[in-house]
PDB file of C-alpha atoms in Angstrom:
ATOM      1  CA  UNK A   1     -11.636  -7.540  -6.132  1.00  0.00           C
ATOM      2  CA  UNK A   2      -8.722  -9.798  -5.210  1.00  0.00           C
ATOM      3  CA  UNK A   3      -6.960 -11.484  -8.116  1.00  0.00           C
ATOM      4  CA  UNK A   4      -4.565 -14.149  -6.895  1.00  0.00           C
ATOM      5  CA  UNK A   5      -1.949 -15.468  -9.282  1.00  0.00           C
ATOM      6  CA  UNK A   6       1.442 -17.118  -9.151  1.00  0.00           C
ATOM      7  CA  UNK A   7       4.721 -16.510 -10.907  1.00  0.00           C
ATOM      8  CA  UNK A   8       5.475 -13.476 -13.054  1.00  0.00           C
ATOM      9  CA  UNK A   9       3.767 -10.124 -12.581  1.00  0.00           C
ATOM     10  CA  UNK A  10       1.066  -8.846 -14.966  1.00  0.00           C
ATOM     11  CA  UNK A  11       1.770  -6.109 -17.484  1.00  0.00           C
ATOM     12  CA  UNK A  12       0.173  -2.653 -17.404  1.00  0.00           C
ATOM     13  CA  UNK A  13      -2.858  -3.595 -19.482  1.00  0.00           C
ATOM     14  CA  UNK A  14      -3.678  -6.554 -17.247  1.00  0.00           C
ATOM     15  CA  UNK A  15      -3.231  -4.425 -14.130  1.00  0.00           C
ATOM     16  CA  UNK A  16      -5.825  -1.909 -15.322  1.00  0.00           C
ATOM     17  CA  UNK A  17      -8.967  -3.707 -14.257  1.00  0.00           C
ATOM     18  CA  UNK A  18     -11.148  -2.031 -16.910  1.00  0.00           C
ATOM     19  CA  UNK A  19      -8.860  -3.134 -19.748  1.00  0.00           C
ATOM     20  CA  UNK A  20      -9.154  -6.817 -18.972  1.00  0.00           C
ATOM     21  CA  UNK A  21     -12.724  -7.240 -17.744  1.00  0.00           C
ATOM     22  CA  UNK A  22     -16.340  -6.614 -18.613  1.00  0.00           C
ATOM     23  CA  UNK A  23     -16.863  -4.153 -15.777  1.00  0.00           C
ATOM     24  CA  UNK A  24     -17.323  -1.214 -18.143  1.00  0.00           C
ATOM     25  CA  UNK A  25     -19.481  -0.784 -21.192  1.00  0.00           C
ATOM     26  CA  UNK A  26     -17.941  -0.085 -24.582  1.00  0.00           C
ATOM     27  CA  UNK A  27     -19.158   3.523 -24.281  1.00  0.00           C
ATOM     28  CA  UNK A  28     -17.466   3.993 -20.903  1.00  0.00           C
ATOM     29  CA  UNK A  29     -14.188   2.598 -22.235  1.00  0.00           C
ATOM     30  CA  UNK A  30     -14.432   4.938 -25.215  1.00  0.00           C
ATOM     31  CA  UNK A  31     -14.909   7.910 -22.854  1.00  0.00           C
ATOM     32  CA  UNK A  32     -11.701   6.985 -21.045  1.00  0.00           C
ATOM     33  CA  UNK A  33      -9.738   6.683 -24.289  1.00  0.00           C
ATOM     34  CA  UNK A  34     -11.058  10.055 -25.467  1.00  0.00           C
ATOM     35  CA  UNK A  35     -10.066  11.596 -22.144  1.00  0.00           C
ATOM     36  CA  UNK A  36      -6.491  10.410 -22.662  1.00  0.00           C
ATOM     37  CA  UNK A  37      -6.285  12.377 -25.903  1.00  0.00           C
ATOM     38  CA  UNK A  38      -7.372  15.634 -24.208  1.00  0.00           C
ATOM     39  CA  UNK A  39      -4.304  16.366 -22.126  1.00  0.00           C
ATOM     40  CA  UNK A  40      -4.576  19.544 -19.993  1.00  0.00           C
ATOM     41  CA  UNK A  41      -1.031  20.707 -20.745  1.00  0.00           C
ATOM     42  CA  UNK A  42      -0.827  23.757 -18.495  1.00  0.00           C
ATOM     43  CA  UNK A  43      -2.281  21.881 -15.533  1.00  0.00           C
ATOM     44  CA  UNK A  44       0.349  19.157 -15.804  1.00  0.00           C
ATOM     45  CA  UNK A  45       3.170  21.697 -16.035  1.00  0.00           C
ATOM     46  CA  UNK A  46       1.989  23.465 -12.877  1.00  0.00           C
ATOM     47  CA  UNK A  47       1.401  20.156 -11.122  1.00  0.00           C
ATOM     48  CA  UNK A  48       4.910  18.923 -11.905  1.00  0.00           C
ATOM     49  CA  UNK A  49       6.553  22.203 -10.885  1.00  0.00           C
ATOM     50  CA  UNK A  50       4.790  22.160  -7.516  1.00  0.00           C
ATOM     51  CA  UNK A  51       5.813  18.572  -6.811  1.00  0.00           C
ATOM     52  CA  UNK A  52       9.402  18.927  -7.996  1.00  0.00           C
ATOM     53  CA  UNK A  53      10.041  21.981  -5.813  1.00  0.00           C
ATOM     54  CA  UNK A  54       7.991  20.894  -2.818  1.00  0.00           C
ATOM     55  CA  UNK A  55       9.250  19.222   0.353  1.00  0.00           C
ATOM     56  CA  UNK A  56       6.933  16.252  -0.013  1.00  0.00           C
ATOM     57  CA  UNK A  57       9.727  13.745  -0.607  1.00  0.00           C
ATOM     58  CA  UNK A  58      10.020  10.950  -3.141  1.00  0.00           C
ATOM     59  CA  UNK A  59       6.596   9.458  -2.345  1.00  0.00           C
ATOM     60  CA  UNK A  60       4.801  12.414  -3.898  1.00  0.00           C
ATOM     61  CA  UNK A  61       7.483  13.680  -6.245  1.00  0.00           C
ATOM     62  CA  UNK A  62       7.221  10.454  -8.234  1.00  0.00           C
ATOM     63  CA  UNK A  63       3.766  11.645  -9.380  1.00  0.00           C
ATOM     64  CA  UNK A  64       5.457  14.374 -11.399  1.00  0.00           C
ATOM     65  CA  UNK A  65       6.801  11.658 -13.690  1.00  0.00           C
ATOM     66  CA  UNK A  66       3.370  10.266 -14.532  1.00  0.00           C
ATOM     67  CA  UNK A  67       2.069  10.923 -18.040  1.00  0.00           C
ATOM     68  CA  UNK A  68      -1.507  12.099 -18.549  1.00  0.00           C
ATOM     69  CA  UNK A  69      -2.396   8.653 -19.911  1.00  0.00           C
ATOM     70  CA  UNK A  70      -0.963   7.052 -16.754  1.00  0.00           C
ATOM     71  CA  UNK A  71      -3.008   9.377 -14.548  1.00  0.00           C
ATOM     72  CA  UNK A  72      -6.236   8.580 -16.407  1.00  0.00           C
ATOM     73  CA  UNK A  73      -5.577   4.832 -16.199  1.00  0.00           C
ATOM     74  CA  UNK A  74      -4.698   4.865 -12.501  1.00  0.00           C
ATOM     75  CA  UNK A  75      -7.617   7.067 -11.408  1.00  0.00           C
ATOM     76  CA  UNK A  76     -10.179   5.010 -13.314  1.00  0.00           C
ATOM     77  CA  UNK A  77      -8.667   1.750 -12.087  1.00  0.00           C
ATOM     78  CA  UNK A  78      -9.032   3.064  -8.529  1.00  0.00           C
ATOM     79  CA  UNK A  79     -12.594   4.226  -9.249  1.00  0.00           C
ATOM     80  CA  UNK A  80     -13.735   0.810 -10.443  1.00  0.00           C
ATOM     81  CA  UNK A  81     -12.072  -0.959  -7.522  1.00  0.00           C
ATOM     82  CA  UNK A  82     -13.761   1.523  -5.157  1.00  0.00           C
ATOM     83  CA  UNK A  83     -17.157   0.634  -6.606  1.00  0.00           C
ATOM     84  CA  UNK A  84     -16.454  -3.053  -6.078  1.00  0.00           C
ATOM     85  CA  UNK A  85     -15.532  -2.839  -2.382  1.00  0.00           C
ATOM     86  CA  UNK A  86     -17.369   0.298  -1.210  1.00  0.00           C
ATOM     87  CA  UNK A  87     -20.265  -1.292   0.651  1.00  0.00           C
ATOM     88  CA  UNK A  88     -18.171  -3.955   2.374  1.00  0.00           C
ATOM     89  CA  UNK A  89     -15.340  -1.635   3.392  1.00  0.00           C
ATOM     90  CA  UNK A  90     -17.534   1.189   4.706  1.00  0.00           C
ATOM     91  CA  UNK A  91     -18.735  -0.987   7.575  1.00  0.00           C
ATOM     92  CA  UNK A  92     -15.470  -0.716   9.537  1.00  0.00           C
ATOM     93  CA  UNK A  93     -12.221   1.240   9.627  1.00  0.00           C
ATOM     94  CA  UNK A  94      -8.912  -0.441  10.413  1.00  0.00           C
ATOM     95  CA  UNK A  95      -7.391   2.234  12.596  1.00  0.00           C
ATOM     96  CA  UNK A  96      -7.953   3.530  16.091  1.00  0.00           C
ATOM     97  CA  UNK A  97      -9.616   6.946  16.244  1.00  0.00           C
ATOM     98  CA  UNK A  98      -7.426   8.005  19.178  1.00  0.00           C
ATOM     99  CA  UNK A  99      -4.376   7.546  16.971  1.00  0.00           C
ATOM    100  CA  UNK A 100      -5.791   8.587  13.616  1.00  0.00           C
ATOM    101  CA  UNK A 101      -5.631  12.308  14.459  1.00  0.00           C
ATOM    102  CA  UNK A 102      -1.860  11.901  14.951  1.00  0.00           C
ATOM    103  CA  UNK A 103      -1.069  10.465  11.516  1.00  0.00           C
ATOM    104  CA  UNK A 104       2.213  11.932  10.319  1.00  0.00           C
ATOM    105  CA  UNK A 105       2.492  12.079   6.544  1.00  0.00           C
ATOM    106  CA  UNK A 106       6.230  12.731   6.938  1.00  0.00           C
ATOM    107  CA  UNK A 107       6.344   9.021   7.729  1.00  0.00           C
ATOM    108  CA  UNK A 108       4.037   8.161   4.786  1.00  0.00           C
ATOM    109  CA  UNK A 109       1.317   6.955   7.151  1.00  0.00           C
ATOM    110  CA  UNK A 110      -2.120   5.944   5.878  1.00  0.00           C
ATOM    111  CA  UNK A 111      -3.743   3.236   8.046  1.00  0.00           C
ATOM    112  CA  UNK A 112      -5.717   0.502   6.309  1.00  0.00           C
ATOM    113  CA  UNK A 113      -9.313  -0.581   6.837  1.00  0.00           C
ATOM    114  CA  UNK A 114     -10.406  -3.144   9.401  1.00  0.00           C
ATOM    115  CA  UNK A 115     -11.178  -5.640   6.644  1.00  0.00           C
ATOM    116  CA  UNK A 116      -7.649  -5.291   5.277  1.00  0.00           C
ATOM    117  CA  UNK A 117      -6.254  -5.784   8.769  1.00  0.00           C
ATOM    118  CA  UNK A 118      -8.230  -9.003   9.120  1.00  0.00           C
ATOM    119  CA  UNK A 119      -7.109 -10.233   5.697  1.00  0.00           C
ATOM    120  CA  UNK A 120      -3.468  -9.755   6.708  1.00  0.00           C
ATOM    121  CA  UNK A 121      -4.067 -11.618   9.965  1.00  0.00           C
ATOM    122  CA  UNK A 122      -5.666 -14.425   7.947  1.00  0.00           C
ATOM    123  CA  UNK A 123      -2.522 -14.552   5.807  1.00  0.00           C
ATOM    124  CA  UNK A 124      -0.451 -15.009   8.952  1.00  0.00           C
ATOM    125  CA  UNK A 125      -2.775 -17.791  10.122  1.00  0.00           C
ATOM    126  CA  UNK A 126      -2.365 -19.601   6.816  1.00  0.00           C
ATOM    127  CA  UNK A 127       1.442 -19.362   6.886  1.00  0.00           C
ATOM    128  CA  UNK A 128       2.386 -19.595  10.573  1.00  0.00           C
ATOM    129  CA  UNK A 129       1.534 -21.266  13.842  1.00  0.00           C
ATOM    130  CA  UNK A 130       0.701 -19.011  16.789  1.00  0.00           C
ATOM    131  CA  UNK A 131       4.155 -19.621  18.295  1.00  0.00           C
ATOM    132  CA  UNK A 132       6.111 -18.684  15.162  1.00  0.00           C
ATOM    133  CA  UNK A 133       7.893 -15.305  15.384  1.00  0.00           C
ATOM    134  CA  UNK A 134       6.424 -12.598  13.125  1.00  0.00           C
ATOM    135  CA  UNK A 135       7.973  -9.234  12.214  1.00  0.00           C
ATOM    136  CA  UNK A 136       6.061  -6.131  11.074  1.00  0.00           C
ATOM    137  CA  UNK A 137       8.186  -3.445   9.390  1.00  0.00           C
ATOM    138  CA  UNK A 138       6.250  -0.176   9.418  1.00  0.00           C
ATOM    139  CA  UNK A 139       3.165  -0.645  11.575  1.00  0.00           C
ATOM    140  CA  UNK A 140       0.933   2.419  11.245  1.00  0.00           C
ATOM    141  CA  UNK A 141      -1.821  -0.135  10.496  1.00  0.00           C
ATOM    142  CA  UNK A 142      -1.217  -1.648  13.959  1.00  0.00           C
ATOM    143  CA  UNK A 143      -1.105  -5.134  12.468  1.00  0.00           C
ATOM    144  CA  UNK A 144       1.167  -6.276  15.283  1.00  0.00           C
ATOM    145  CA  UNK A 145      -1.484  -5.459  17.867  1.00  0.00           C
ATOM    146  CA  UNK A 146      -4.165  -7.241  15.866  1.00  0.00           C
ATOM    147  CA  UNK A 147      -1.969 -10.340  15.535  1.00  0.00           C
ATOM    148  CA  UNK A 148      -1.543 -10.713  19.296  1.00  0.00           C
ATOM    149  CA  UNK A 149      -5.265 -10.099  19.793  1.00  0.00           C
ATOM    150  CA  UNK A 150      -5.830 -13.059  17.471  1.00  0.00           C
ATOM    151  CA  UNK A 151      -3.600 -15.311  19.581  1.00  0.00           C
ATOM    152  CA  UNK A 152      -0.101 -14.965  18.118  1.00  0.00           C
ATOM    153  CA  UNK A 153       2.501 -15.229  20.851  1.00  0.00           C
ATOM    154  CA  UNK A 154       5.678 -13.713  19.378  1.00  0.00           C
ATOM    155  CA  UNK A 155       5.226 -10.520  17.329  1.00  0.00           C
ATOM    156  CA  UNK A 156       7.672  -7.643  16.833  1.00  0.00           C
ATOM    157  CA  UNK A 157       6.515  -4.281  15.431  1.00  0.00           C
ATOM    158  CA  UNK A 158       9.151  -1.893  14.084  1.00  0.00           C
ATOM    159  CA  UNK A 159       8.374   1.719  13.265  1.00  0.00           C
ATOM    160  CA  UNK A 160      10.203   5.032  13.114  1.00  0.00           C
ATOM    161  CA  UNK A 161       7.340   7.105  14.569  1.00  0.00           C
ATOM    162  CA  UNK A 162       7.739   7.621  18.365  1.00  0.00           C
ATOM    163  CA  UNK A 163       4.046   8.485  18.832  1.00  0.00           C
ATOM    164  CA  UNK A 164       2.927   5.290  17.152  1.00  0.00           C
ATOM    165  CA  UNK A 165       5.441   3.211  19.096  1.00  0.00           C
ATOM    166  CA  UNK A 166       4.123   4.716  22.328  1.00  0.00           C
ATOM    167  CA  UNK A 167       0.557   3.760  21.379  1.00  0.00           C
ATOM    168  CA  UNK A 168       1.636   0.211  20.602  1.00  0.00           C
ATOM    169  CA  UNK A 169       3.729  -0.045  23.771  1.00  0.00           C
ATOM    170  CA  UNK A 170       0.804   1.086  25.908  1.00  0.00           C
ATOM    171  CA  UNK A 171      -1.375  -1.566  24.291  1.00  0.00           C
ATOM    172  CA  UNK A 172       1.134  -4.349  24.999  1.00  0.00           C
ATOM    173  CA  UNK A 173       0.415  -4.138  28.729  1.00  0.00           C
ATOM    174  CA  UNK A 174      -2.711  -6.201  28.103  1.00  0.00           C
ATOM    175  CA  UNK A 175      -0.895  -8.939  26.160  1.00  0.00           C
ATOM    176  CA  UNK A 176       1.873 -10.118  28.507  1.00  0.00           C
ATOM    177  CA  UNK A 177       4.789  -9.108  26.313  1.00  0.00           C
ATOM    178  CA  UNK A 178       3.594 -11.035  23.263  1.00  0.00           C
ATOM    179  CA  UNK A 179       4.106  -7.838  21.249  1.00  0.00           C
ATOM    180  CA  UNK A 180       7.566  -6.258  21.281  1.00  0.00           C
ATOM    181  CA  UNK A 181       7.792  -2.683  19.960  1.00  0.00           C
ATOM    182  CA  UNK A 182      11.031  -1.360  18.517  1.00  0.00           C
ATOM    183  CA  UNK A 183      11.345   2.296  17.480  1.00  0.00           C
ATOM    184  CA  UNK A 184      13.892   2.206  14.693  1.00  0.00           C
ATOM    185  CA  UNK A 185      14.897   3.816  11.410  1.00  0.00           C
ATOM    186  CA  UNK A 186      15.144   0.846   9.045  1.00  0.00           C
ATOM    187  CA  UNK A 187      17.701   2.628   6.859  1.00  0.00           C
ATOM    188  CA  UNK A 188      20.124   1.840   9.704  1.00  0.00           C
ATOM    189  CA  UNK A 189      21.315  -1.493  11.104  1.00  0.00           C
ATOM    190  CA  UNK A 190      19.011  -2.967  13.768  1.00  0.00           C
ATOM    191  CA  UNK A 191      19.938  -3.892  17.324  1.00  0.00           C
ATOM    192  CA  UNK A 192      21.291  -7.438  17.263  1.00  0.00           C
ATOM    193  CA  UNK A 193      18.673  -8.496  19.841  1.00  0.00           C
ATOM    194  CA  UNK A 194      15.991  -8.087  17.165  1.00  0.00           C
ATOM    195  CA  UNK A 195      17.777 -10.152  14.507  1.00  0.00           C
ATOM    196  CA  UNK A 196      16.018 -13.522  14.447  1.00  0.00           C
ATOM    197  CA  UNK A 197      14.691 -16.238  12.151  1.00  0.00           C
ATOM    198  CA  UNK A 198      11.210 -14.784  11.733  1.00  0.00           C
ATOM    199  CA  UNK A 199       8.696 -17.022  10.009  1.00  0.00           C
ATOM    200  CA  UNK A 200       6.845 -14.140   8.334  1.00  0.00           C
ATOM    201  CA  UNK A 201       7.604 -10.473   7.707  1.00  0.00           C
ATOM    202  CA  UNK A 202       4.966  -7.872   6.823  1.00  0.00           C
ATOM    203  CA  UNK A 203       6.330  -4.940   4.815  1.00  0.00           C
ATOM    204  CA  UNK A 204       4.371  -1.824   3.830  1.00  0.00           C
ATOM    205  CA  UNK A 205       6.942   0.501   2.213  1.00  0.00           C
ATOM    206  CA  UNK A 206       6.611   3.707   0.259  1.00  0.00           C
ATOM    207  CA  UNK A 207       5.327   2.843  -3.214  1.00  0.00           C
ATOM    208  CA  UNK A 208       8.593   3.522  -5.019  1.00  0.00           C
ATOM    209  CA  UNK A 209      11.399   1.198  -6.092  1.00  0.00           C
ATOM    210  CA  UNK A 210      13.709   2.929  -3.611  1.00  0.00           C
ATOM    211  CA  UNK A 211      11.198   2.421  -0.805  1.00  0.00           C
ATOM    212  CA  UNK A 212      10.671  -1.244  -1.674  1.00  0.00           C
ATOM    213  CA  UNK A 213      14.431  -1.780  -1.906  1.00  0.00           C
ATOM    214  CA  UNK A 214      15.037  -0.181   1.509  1.00  0.00           C
ATOM    215  CA  UNK A 215      12.373  -2.311   3.224  1.00  0.00           C
ATOM    216  CA  UNK A 216      13.534  -5.561   1.604  1.00  0.00           C
ATOM    217  CA  UNK A 217      17.150  -4.890   2.531  1.00  0.00           C
ATOM    218  CA  UNK A 218      16.125  -4.198   6.125  1.00  0.00           C
ATOM    219  CA  UNK A 219      13.860  -7.266   6.264  1.00  0.00           C
ATOM    220  CA  UNK A 220      16.681  -9.545   5.187  1.00  0.00           C
ATOM    221  CA  UNK A 221      18.951  -8.015   7.837  1.00  0.00           C
ATOM    222  CA  UNK A 222      16.339  -8.533  10.560  1.00  0.00           C
ATOM    223  CA  UNK A 223      15.807 -12.154   9.539  1.00  0.00           C
ATOM    224  CA  UNK A 224      19.534 -12.979   9.320  1.00  0.00           C
ATOM    225  CA  UNK A 225      18.782 -14.299   5.825  1.00  0.00           C
ATOM    226  CA  UNK A 226      16.777 -17.198   7.252  1.00  0.00           C
ATOM    227  CA  UNK A 227      15.851 -19.544   4.369  1.00  0.00           C
ATOM    228  CA  UNK A 228      12.393 -20.249   5.804  1.00  0.00           C
ATOM    229  CA  UNK A 229      11.165 -16.649   6.045  1.00  0.00           C
ATOM    230  CA  UNK A 230       8.323 -15.449   3.841  1.00  0.00           C
ATOM    231  CA  UNK A 231       7.757 -11.780   3.072  1.00  0.00           C
ATOM    232  CA  UNK A 232       4.286 -10.272   2.637  1.00  0.00           C
ATOM    233  CA  UNK A 233       4.932  -7.079   0.696  1.00  0.00           C
ATOM    234  CA  UNK A 234       2.210  -4.453   0.268  1.00  0.00           C
ATOM    235  CA  UNK A 235       2.702  -2.148  -2.716  1.00  0.00           C
ATOM    236  CA  UNK A 236       0.817  -0.454  -5.529  1.00  0.00           C
ATOM    237  CA  UNK A 237       2.128  -1.881  -8.773  1.00  0.00           C
ATOM    238  CA  UNK A 238       0.648   0.791 -11.032  1.00  0.00           C
ATOM    239  CA  UNK A 239       2.393   3.548  -9.044  1.00  0.00           C
ATOM    240  CA  UNK A 240       5.680   2.060 -10.229  1.00  0.00           C
ATOM    241  CA  UNK A 241       4.599   2.611 -13.846  1.00  0.00           C
ATOM    242  CA  UNK A 242       5.649   0.325 -16.666  1.00  0.00           C
ATOM    243  CA  UNK A 243       9.412   0.582 -16.155  1.00  0.00           C
ATOM    244  CA  UNK A 244       9.121   0.009 -12.416  1.00  0.00           C
ATOM    245  CA  UNK A 245       6.921  -3.052 -12.867  1.00  0.00           C
ATOM    246  CA  UNK A 246       9.448  -4.498 -15.323  1.00  0.00           C
ATOM    247  CA  UNK A 247      12.327  -3.794 -12.898  1.00  0.00           C
ATOM    248  CA  UNK A 248      10.647  -5.376  -9.870  1.00  0.00           C
ATOM    249  CA  UNK A 249      11.437  -9.068 -10.628  1.00  0.00           C
ATOM    250  CA  UNK A 250      15.123  -8.213 -11.031  1.00  0.00           C
ATOM    251  CA  UNK A 251      15.079  -6.406  -7.689  1.00  0.00           C
ATOM    252  CA  UNK A 252      13.565  -9.461  -6.027  1.00  0.00           C
ATOM    253  CA  UNK A 253      16.097 -11.763  -7.677  1.00  0.00           C
ATOM    254  CA  UNK A 254      18.991  -9.596  -6.482  1.00  0.00           C
ATOM    255  CA  UNK A 255      17.935 -10.459  -2.926  1.00  0.00           C
ATOM    256  CA  UNK A 256      17.433 -14.127  -3.739  1.00  0.00           C
ATOM    257  CA  UNK A 257      13.645 -13.815  -3.539  1.00  0.00           C
ATOM    258  CA  UNK A 258      10.942 -15.302  -5.744  1.00  0.00           C
ATOM    259  CA  UNK A 259       7.261 -14.487  -6.173  1.00  0.00           C
ATOM    260  CA  UNK A 260       4.949 -17.104  -4.693  1.00  0.00           C
ATOM    261  CA  UNK A 261       1.792 -15.187  -5.503  1.00  0.00           C
ATOM    262  CA  UNK A 262       0.476 -11.685  -6.078  1.00  0.00           C
ATOM    263  CA  UNK A 263      -2.875 -10.358  -5.052  1.00  0.00           C
ATOM    264  CA  UNK A 264      -4.312  -7.320  -6.822  1.00  0.00           C
ATOM    265  CA  UNK A 265      -6.457  -4.924  -4.818  1.00  0.00           C
ATOM    266  CA  UNK A 266      -5.694  -6.704  -1.538  1.00  0.00           C
ATOM    267  CA  UNK A 267      -5.251  -3.583   0.620  1.00  0.00           C
ATOM    268  CA  UNK A 268      -7.722  -0.751   1.157  1.00  0.00           C
ATOM    269  CA  UNK A 269      -6.830   2.541   2.841  1.00  0.00           C
ATOM    270  CA  UNK A 270      -9.455   5.183   3.718  1.00  0.00           C
ATOM    271  CA  UNK A 271      -8.559   8.488   2.050  1.00  0.00           C
ATOM    272  CA  UNK A 272      -8.754  11.413   4.527  1.00  0.00           C
ATOM    273  CA  UNK A 273     -11.560  13.860   3.804  1.00  0.00           C
ATOM    274  CA  UNK A 274      -9.223  16.809   3.263  1.00  0.00           C
ATOM    275  CA  UNK A 275      -7.343  14.956   0.542  1.00  0.00           C
ATOM    276  CA  UNK A 276     -10.601  13.693  -0.961  1.00  0.00           C
ATOM    277  CA  UNK A 277     -11.851  17.242  -1.413  1.00  0.00           C
ATOM    278  CA  UNK A 278      -8.861  17.924  -3.667  1.00  0.00           C
ATOM    279  CA  UNK A 279      -9.448  14.640  -5.485  1.00  0.00           C
ATOM    280  CA  UNK A 280     -13.070  15.565  -6.114  1.00  0.00           C
ATOM    281  CA  UNK A 281     -12.104  19.031  -7.342  1.00  0.00           C
ATOM    282  CA  UNK A 282      -9.574  17.542  -9.776  1.00  0.00           C
ATOM    283  CA  UNK A 283     -11.902  14.812 -10.988  1.00  0.00           C
ATOM    284  CA  UNK A 284     -14.843  17.186 -11.473  1.00  0.00           C
ATOM    285  CA  UNK A 285     -12.658  19.406 -13.613  1.00  0.00           C
ATOM    286  CA  UNK A 286     -10.607  16.878 -15.572  1.00  0.00           C
ATOM    287  CA  UNK A 287     -12.117  13.365 -15.198  1.00  0.00           C
ATOM    288  CA  UNK A 288     -15.633  13.904 -16.476  1.00  0.00           C
ATOM    289  CA  UNK A 289     -16.613  10.352 -17.391  1.00  0.00           C
ATOM    290  CA  UNK A 290     -19.646   8.273 -16.475  1.00  0.00           C
ATOM    291  CA  UNK A 291     -17.382   6.048 -14.370  1.00  0.00           C
ATOM    292  CA  UNK A 292     -16.282   8.948 -12.171  1.00  0.00           C
ATOM    293  CA  UNK A 293     -19.725  10.559 -12.126  1.00  0.00           C
ATOM    294  CA  UNK A 294     -21.211   7.382 -10.634  1.00  0.00           C
ATOM    295  CA  UNK A 295     -18.905   7.884  -7.611  1.00  0.00           C
ATOM    296  CA  UNK A 296     -19.697  11.612  -7.364  1.00  0.00           C
ATOM    297  CA  UNK A 297     -16.069  12.113  -8.490  1.00  0.00           C
ATOM    298  CA  UNK A 298     -14.748  10.899  -5.126  1.00  0.00           C
ATOM    299  CA  UNK A 299     -12.486   7.991  -4.186  1.00  0.00           C
ATOM    300  CA  UNK A 300     -13.251   6.806  -0.666  1.00  0.00           C
ATOM    301  CA  UNK A 301     -10.393   4.306  -0.603  1.00  0.00           C
ATOM    302  CA  UNK A 302      -6.959   3.820  -2.075  1.00  0.00           C
ATOM    303  CA  UNK A 303      -6.562   0.207  -3.215  1.00  0.00           C
ATOM    304  CA  UNK A 304      -3.130  -1.415  -3.399  1.00  0.00           C
ATOM    305  CA  UNK A 305      -1.700  -4.859  -4.040  1.00  0.00           C
ATOM    306  CA  UNK A 306       0.289  -7.502  -2.181  1.00  0.00           C
ATOM    307  CA  UNK A 307       3.039  -9.932  -3.143  1.00  0.00           C
ATOM    308  CA  UNK A 308       4.094 -12.992  -1.154  1.00  0.00           C
ATOM    309  CA  UNK A 309       7.825 -13.635  -1.532  1.00  0.00           C
ATOM    310  CA  UNK A 310      10.009 -16.535  -0.440  1.00  0.00           C
ATOM    311  CA  UNK A 311      13.660 -17.412  -0.652  1.00  0.00           C
ATOM    312  CA  UNK A 312      14.759 -19.153  -3.844  1.00  0.00           C
ATOM    313  CA  UNK A 313      15.252 -22.900  -3.402  1.00  0.00           C
ATOM    314  CA  UNK A 314      13.710 -22.788   0.059  1.00  0.00           C
TER     315      UNK A 314
END
């Protein structure tokens, strides 16, 4: 379910789809509230120790900071959103099977569904002409390739992964150099040849404040602070927790950016089967509610949000 709004971001209660809708019965909501009061203390201690001393990086280590109540809210929010989009999303997948086996989680890769890919392309069509330059920062979803397939003439995809960049470069042979591929670590300054006044920038960072900050800083460097550039930022607001959500507007303001609109549940990412087996095991043991039972305790997709940003006074 896409919820499009303008201006300030929603608070935690409004983000949790089951808090602010009639999608669940009173009994189902009561089950969730009861579950929050039954915290599995030892499990959380073990879980946090594993994450804090693992080599998974900040993307996963942030989970160790989640409270039990946060975990219950986020899992059930994802469950309800999965039920809403399951039939439509299962028809297609938005990644190429030849590349999918090479996904590198060290680069936080998780390609989106085909429907999500098309929705992002539609965003570009609504904001740009086919000759406007478009930048994609982090392109494991291969949005850049899809944009040139849809007729865009000037697209640049930037990614750190050499295997992905090779796949994209091989594909550009069919599109007469409309897609430029730049292998680059965005924590470093880009080659000056790639600094341009892009009309639109797609960003899909790690879902942490540090990740969002790094991508925004890089995007502004790539665009030479062009006043006309818009930024389509994919993120999962609930992963930032309450403090992160409250801090986000200040982060945007520090870069001279304002929220044009936000779109809840815009992105869908298929969850790999191996990870889903662990999700099902956890949910069967600790998330025994009617809501989760109706999905056989599995989450087929991870749903995240999107924010369209523009320069202040532009």
